[in-house]
Tab-separated table of C-alpha atoms and ligand atoms in Angstrom:
chain	number	residue	atom	x	y	z
A	1	MET	CA	97.770	102.013	111.433
A	2	GLY	CA	100.188	104.969	111.278
A	3	THR	CA	100.533	108.321	109.632
A	4	VAL	CA	100.994	109.088	105.935
A	5	LEU	CA	102.013	112.289	104.181
A	6	ILE	CA	101.027	112.603	100.533
A	7	THR	CA	102.454	115.577	98.673
A	8	GLY	CA	100.229	117.197	96.003
A	9	ALA	CA	97.137	115.521	97.467
A	10	SER	CA	94.582	118.222	96.658
A	11	ARG	CA	93.782	116.733	93.235
A	12	GLY	CA	94.314	113.768	90.904
A	13	ILE	CA	96.528	110.849	91.880
A	14	GLY	CA	97.494	112.378	95.240
A	15	ALA	CA	93.854	112.824	96.276
A	16	ALA	CA	93.101	109.228	95.288
A	17	CYS	CA	96.058	108.066	97.398
A	18	ALA	CA	94.816	110.107	100.354
A	19	ARG	CA	91.383	108.471	100.082
A	20	ALA	CA	92.910	104.995	99.826
A	21	PHE	CA	95.149	105.438	102.877
A	22	ALA	CA	92.341	107.004	104.971
A	23	LYS	CA	89.980	104.150	104.030
A	24	ALA	CA	92.719	101.747	105.195
A	25	GLY	CA	92.739	103.602	108.544
A	26	PHE	CA	95.867	105.792	108.235
A	27	ASP	CA	96.010	109.290	109.714
A	28	THR	CA	96.547	111.332	106.580
A	29	ALA	CA	98.363	114.660	105.917
A	30	ILE	CA	97.240	116.315	102.684
A	31	ASN	CA	99.861	118.618	101.187
A	32	TYR	CA	98.732	121.159	98.606
A	33	LEU	CA	100.008	124.376	97.047
A	34	ASN	CA	97.234	126.357	95.311
A	35	SER	CA	94.059	124.249	95.578
A	36	ALA	CA	93.129	125.169	99.153
A	37	ASP	CA	89.391	124.590	98.685
A	38	LYS	CA	89.857	121.127	97.249
A	39	ALA	CA	92.321	120.203	99.983
A	40	GLN	CA	89.887	121.333	102.671
A	41	GLU	CA	86.971	119.439	101.112
A	42	LEU	CA	89.130	116.321	101.013
A	43	GLU	CA	90.170	116.844	104.634
A	44	GLU	CA	86.493	116.896	105.665
A	45	GLU	CA	85.753	113.790	103.567
A	46	LEU	CA	88.616	111.877	105.195
A	47	ARG	CA	87.707	113.004	108.719
A	48	ALA	CA	84.245	111.535	108.135
A	49	LEU	CA	85.994	108.170	107.640
A	50	GLY	CA	87.149	108.373	111.246
A	51	VAL	CA	90.840	109.092	110.780
A	52	ASN	CA	92.859	112.097	111.912
A	53	THR	CA	93.733	114.331	109.004
A	54	MET	CA	95.149	117.770	108.228
A	55	CYS	CA	95.827	119.977	105.224
A	56	VAL	CA	99.251	121.529	105.018
A	57	ARG	CA	100.150	124.146	102.457
A	58	ALA	CA	103.731	124.027	101.248
A	59	ASP	CA	105.612	124.468	98.008
A	60	VAL	CA	107.570	121.218	97.964
A	61	SER	CA	110.093	122.693	95.535
A	62	ASP	CA	111.335	124.848	98.420
A	63	GLY	CA	113.385	123.033	101.040
A	64	ARG	CA	112.573	125.576	103.791
A	65	GLU	CA	108.822	125.201	103.252
A	66	VAL	CA	109.204	121.396	103.308
A	67	ALA	CA	111.013	121.545	106.675
A	68	GLU	CA	108.198	123.745	108.100
A	69	MET	CA	105.553	121.374	106.717
A	70	PHE	CA	107.109	118.403	108.508
A	71	ALA	CA	107.314	120.378	111.791
A	72	ARG	CA	103.570	121.160	111.550
A	73	ILE	CA	102.670	117.514	110.759
A	74	ARG	CA	104.826	116.289	113.642
A	75	ASP	CA	102.976	118.616	116.045
A	76	THR	CA	99.501	117.574	114.834
A	77	LEU	CA	99.618	113.935	113.629
A	78	GLY	CA	103.112	112.796	114.636
A	79	ASP	CA	106.000	111.926	112.351
A	80	PRO	CA	104.913	110.297	109.049
A	81	ASP	CA	105.526	106.543	108.883
A	82	ILE	CA	104.812	106.627	105.181
A	83	LEU	CA	105.809	109.349	102.711
A	84	VAL	CA	104.275	109.474	99.231
A	85	ASN	CA	106.154	111.913	97.022
A	86	ASN	CA	103.455	112.649	94.447
A	87	ALA	CA	103.442	116.411	93.740
A	88	GLY	CA	104.503	117.116	90.199
A	89	ILE	CA	104.035	119.299	87.144
A	90	SER	CA	104.555	118.643	83.454
A	91	ALA	CA	105.395	120.915	80.520
A	92	SER	CA	105.848	120.171	76.887
A	93	GLY	CA	107.792	121.967	74.220
A	94	LEU	CA	111.074	121.881	72.341
A	95	LEU	CA	114.162	121.793	74.526
A	96	THR	CA	115.598	124.685	72.488
A	97	ASP	CA	112.591	126.836	73.431
A	98	MET	CA	112.865	126.096	77.154
A	99	SER	CA	114.101	128.885	79.406
A	100	ASP	CA	116.565	128.145	82.217
A	101	THR	CA	113.856	129.212	84.710
A	102	GLU	CA	111.327	126.718	83.285
A	103	TRP	CA	114.000	123.945	83.379
A	104	GLU	CA	114.725	124.750	87.038
A	105	ARG	CA	110.963	124.833	87.857
A	106	LEU	CA	110.433	121.368	86.373
A	107	ILE	CA	113.486	119.898	88.097
A	108	SER	CA	112.841	121.512	91.483
A	109	THR	CA	109.150	120.582	91.591
A	110	ASN	CA	109.505	117.036	90.299
A	111	LEU	CA	112.936	115.987	91.631
A	112	SER	CA	114.362	118.330	94.311
A	113	SER	CA	111.017	118.053	96.132
A	114	VAL	CA	111.635	114.331	96.577
A	115	PHE	CA	115.083	115.028	98.004
A	116	TYR	CA	113.728	117.684	100.423
A	117	CYS	CA	110.862	115.482	101.654
A	118	CYS	CA	113.007	112.346	102.037
A	119	LYS	CA	115.595	114.376	103.962
A	120	ALA	CA	112.921	115.672	106.299
A	121	ALA	CA	111.157	112.303	106.775
A	122	LEU	CA	114.149	110.063	107.251
A	123	PRO	CA	115.509	111.028	110.712
A	124	ALA	CA	112.283	109.876	112.483
A	125	MET	CA	112.071	106.778	110.271
A	126	ILE	CA	115.661	105.879	111.075
A	127	ARG	CA	114.999	106.350	114.819
A	128	ALA	CA	111.926	104.097	114.515
A	129	HIS	CA	113.886	101.597	112.355
A	130	SER	CA	110.880	101.463	110.027
A	131	GLY	CA	109.193	103.497	107.328
A	132	VAL	CA	108.140	103.467	103.717
A	133	ILE	CA	108.798	106.014	100.960
A	134	ILE	CA	106.970	105.784	97.658
A	135	ASN	CA	107.919	108.140	94.848
A	136	ILE	CA	105.598	108.782	91.928
A	137	ALA	CA	107.737	108.597	88.776
A	138	SER	CA	106.439	108.340	85.202
A	139	MET	CA	106.824	106.006	82.238
A	140	TRP	CA	108.532	108.987	80.557
A	141	GLY	CA	111.263	108.759	83.201
A	142	GLU	CA	111.775	105.139	82.066
A	143	VAL	CA	111.898	105.681	78.320
A	144	GLY	CA	111.886	109.454	77.625
A	145	ALA	CA	109.173	111.548	75.964
A	146	SER	CA	109.729	113.703	72.921
A	147	CYS	CA	109.227	117.380	73.800
A	148	GLU	CA	109.204	116.596	77.529
A	149	ALA	CA	112.957	116.481	78.164
A	150	ALA	CA	112.945	118.282	81.541
A	151	TYR	CA	109.985	116.227	82.829
A	152	SER	CA	111.556	112.998	81.610
A	153	ALA	CA	114.954	113.931	83.120
A	154	ALA	CA	113.342	114.789	86.487
A	155	LYS	CA	111.384	111.517	86.575
A	156	ALA	CA	114.445	109.498	85.550
A	157	GLY	CA	116.150	111.272	88.447
A	158	VAL	CA	113.332	110.167	90.759
A	159	ILE	CA	113.909	106.561	89.677
A	160	GLY	CA	117.672	106.831	90.298
A	161	LEU	CA	117.084	108.458	93.685
A	162	THR	CA	114.639	105.675	94.619
A	163	LYS	CA	117.128	102.909	93.806
A	164	ALA	CA	120.086	104.609	95.535
A	165	LEU	CA	118.148	105.562	98.661
A	166	ALA	CA	116.677	102.041	98.923
A	167	LYS	CA	120.256	100.710	99.231
A	168	GLU	CA	121.228	103.466	101.683
A	169	VAL	CA	118.323	103.118	104.129
A	170	GLY	CA	117.365	99.432	103.727
A	171	PRO	CA	119.701	98.507	106.633
A	172	SER	CA	117.696	101.032	108.729
A	173	GLY	CA	114.474	99.095	108.089
A	174	ILE	CA	113.117	101.595	105.565
A	175	ARG	CA	111.754	100.639	102.137
A	176	VAL	CA	111.887	103.002	99.158
A	177	ASN	CA	110.001	102.231	95.927
A	178	ALA	CA	108.557	104.071	92.942
A	179	VAL	CA	105.269	103.783	91.120
A	180	SER	CA	105.597	104.717	87.488
A	181	PRO	CA	102.202	105.663	85.986
A	182	GLY	CA	101.274	105.607	82.326
A	183	VAL	CA	98.422	107.752	80.998
A	184	VAL	CA	96.160	108.643	83.904
A	185	MET	CA	93.117	110.850	83.450
A	186	THR	CA	93.721	113.866	85.721
A	187	ASP	CA	94.078	117.593	85.210
A	188	MET	CA	97.624	116.924	84.047
A	189	MET	CA	96.107	115.483	80.841
A	190	ALA	CA	93.999	118.634	80.227
A	191	GLU	CA	96.212	119.936	77.457
A	192	TYR	CA	95.669	116.789	75.382
A	193	SER	CA	92.791	116.809	72.883
A	194	ALA	CA	90.136	114.065	72.810
A	195	ASP	CA	91.804	112.790	69.632
A	196	ASP	CA	95.232	112.646	71.269
A	197	ILE	CA	93.732	110.735	74.220
A	198	ALA	CA	91.997	108.271	71.906
A	199	VAL	CA	95.361	107.605	70.202
A	200	LEU	CA	97.071	107.087	73.564
A	201	LYS	CA	94.347	104.620	74.539
A	202	GLU	CA	94.766	102.744	71.290
A	203	GLU	CA	98.536	102.552	71.805
A	204	THR	CA	98.011	100.976	75.234
A	205	PRO	CA	97.981	97.176	75.004
A	206	LEU	CA	95.149	96.886	77.569
A	207	ASN	CA	93.201	99.461	75.453
A	208	ALA	CA	92.352	101.510	78.561
A	209	LEU	CA	93.273	104.767	80.257
A	210	GLY	CA	94.432	104.773	83.815
A	211	THR	CA	92.496	106.169	86.702
A	212	PRO	CA	93.939	107.827	89.819
A	213	GLU	CA	92.629	104.850	91.771
A	214	ASP	CA	94.742	102.435	89.679
A	215	ILE	CA	97.837	104.268	90.898
A	216	ALA	CA	96.570	104.596	94.479
A	217	ASP	CA	96.015	100.812	94.647
A	218	ALA	CA	99.659	100.205	93.645
A	219	VAL	CA	100.910	102.784	96.158
A	220	LEU	CA	98.836	101.259	99.000
A	221	TYR	CA	100.172	97.806	98.116
A	222	LEU	CA	103.786	98.967	98.241
A	223	ALA	CA	103.106	100.680	101.581
A	224	SER	CA	101.651	97.480	103.044
A	225	ASP	CA	103.356	94.566	104.772
A	226	LYS	CA	102.488	92.477	101.714
A	227	ALA	CA	105.402	94.332	100.082
A	228	ARG	CA	107.724	93.828	103.083
A	229	PHE	CA	110.466	92.255	100.851
A	230	ILE	CA	110.207	94.828	98.044
A	231	THR	CA	112.555	97.800	97.954
A	232	GLY	CA	114.336	99.778	95.213
A	233	GLU	CA	111.635	98.654	92.765
A	234	VAL	CA	109.840	100.619	90.062
A	235	LEU	CA	106.285	99.363	89.728
A	236	SER	CA	104.983	100.387	86.267
A	237	VAL	CA	101.254	100.918	86.174
A	238	ASN	CA	100.589	101.771	82.552
A	239	GLY	CA	98.389	99.202	80.870
A	240	GLY	CA	101.416	97.848	79.018
A	241	MET	CA	102.155	101.134	77.234
A	242	VAL	CA	105.820	100.849	78.247
A	243	ILE	CA	107.327	97.452	78.956
A	244	THR	CA	111.050	97.577	79.631
B	301	NAP	P1	97.527	116.907	88.837
B	301	NAP	O1	96.152	116.390	88.758
B	301	NAP	O2	97.952	118.031	87.975
B	301	NAP	O3	97.831	117.245	90.388
B	301	NAP	C1	99.120	117.730	90.731
B	301	NAP	C2	99.156	117.885	92.242
B	301	NAP	O4	100.472	118.327	92.593
B	301	NAP	C3	98.175	118.928	92.769
B	301	NAP	O5	97.622	118.453	93.981
B	301	NAP	C4	99.063	120.136	93.024
B	301	NAP	O6	98.649	120.934	94.129
B	301	NAP	C5	100.365	119.483	93.420
B	301	NAP	N1	101.533	120.317	93.233
B	301	NAP	C6	102.064	120.790	92.081
B	301	NAP	N2	103.172	121.538	92.332
B	301	NAP	C7	103.316	121.554	93.709
B	301	NAP	C8	104.261	122.130	94.596
B	301	NAP	N3	105.290	122.894	94.115
B	301	NAP	N4	104.097	121.948	95.923
B	301	NAP	C9	103.097	121.180	96.403
B	301	NAP	N5	102.152	120.605	95.617
B	301	NAP	C10	102.279	120.793	94.285
B	301	NAP	O7	98.588	115.735	88.537
B	301	NAP	P2	98.459	114.149	88.622
B	301	NAP	O8	98.177	113.650	87.249
B	301	NAP	O9	97.624	113.753	89.747
B	301	NAP	O10	99.979	113.792	88.918
B	301	NAP	C11	100.459	113.320	90.145
B	301	NAP	C12	101.834	112.778	89.965
B	301	NAP	O11	101.745	111.700	89.052
B	301	NAP	C13	102.867	113.746	89.400
B	301	NAP	O12	104.115	113.514	89.998
B	301	NAP	C14	102.919	113.366	87.944
B	301	NAP	O13	104.122	113.732	87.320
B	301	NAP	C15	102.712	111.892	88.008
B	301	NAP	N6	102.235	111.272	86.755
B	301	NAP	C16	101.011	111.574	86.249
B	301	NAP	C17	100.604	110.985	85.051
B	301	NAP	C18	99.284	111.262	84.409
B	301	NAP	O14	99.017	110.779	83.312
B	301	NAP	N7	98.373	111.994	85.060
B	301	NAP	C19	101.444	110.074	84.398
B	301	NAP	C20	102.690	109.815	84.948
B	301	NAP	C21	103.075	110.379	86.148
B	301	NAP	P3	97.735	122.306	94.001
B	301	NAP	O15	96.637	122.051	93.014
B	301	NAP	O16	97.226	122.486	95.398
B	301	NAP	O17	98.657	123.422	93.581
């Protein structure tokens, strides 16, 4: 089937993507930063499905670590045919309270990471004249969230990068798309109270909260040949919470 790298695959949406690709028969590289135990458990789970898999620790906000990660994957599984840029962090608060360091952390983890990983993945994809890149954006990158300016700016940047890169590498046979999740129940939602989550559910036209598997299904679709004519697209998976 091919090889996929999913960044931030130790937990949440990334872990669900890793399971979905492994079940579909892809050799799967699981990137993580801090959750080594979870990444290793997932690696064992995926190996039991009969695919080749590996965990690779790297801080994707650091271009040097990303380059080293790709070298290790190349040696073990081969060059990734599919790259899922999923790793991300959120932070909420007033823009006027945000330090320069926190701004840079949000932008480097959510946006520069996508640049570093695309830059590392593309040479092999261009040589092969095929490849798929899927970037995980956010509905807040589409419409902006109050008190999440840095996160919204980074995710809007991911959407802009997706569209521009799709035009740049389409002639090389490479598709680049984004999946833009709405409210998905992962650790990222931990700071929300049960009441806040109930309100978010109520504000969602389908009156449901998203699961990591909802996002993984959309990612797997965009990676498949069924999406062979789709590039530069932002697939919103949000229960209708944001319709642009
Ligand atoms: P999550 O449960 O908090 O998981 C985040 C993942 O990213 C973890 O595997 C974490 O790895 C990894 N990560 C964070 N910083 C990293 C770094 N510098 N280098 C490498 N890995 C790093 O989050 P999630 O909800 O699954 O979110 C996944 C993606 O979906 C993010 O891009 C997020 O912005 C986006 N999203 C989520 C929602 C939502 O409602 N959950 C909505 C819209 C968009 P370790 O644990 O190993 O450190």
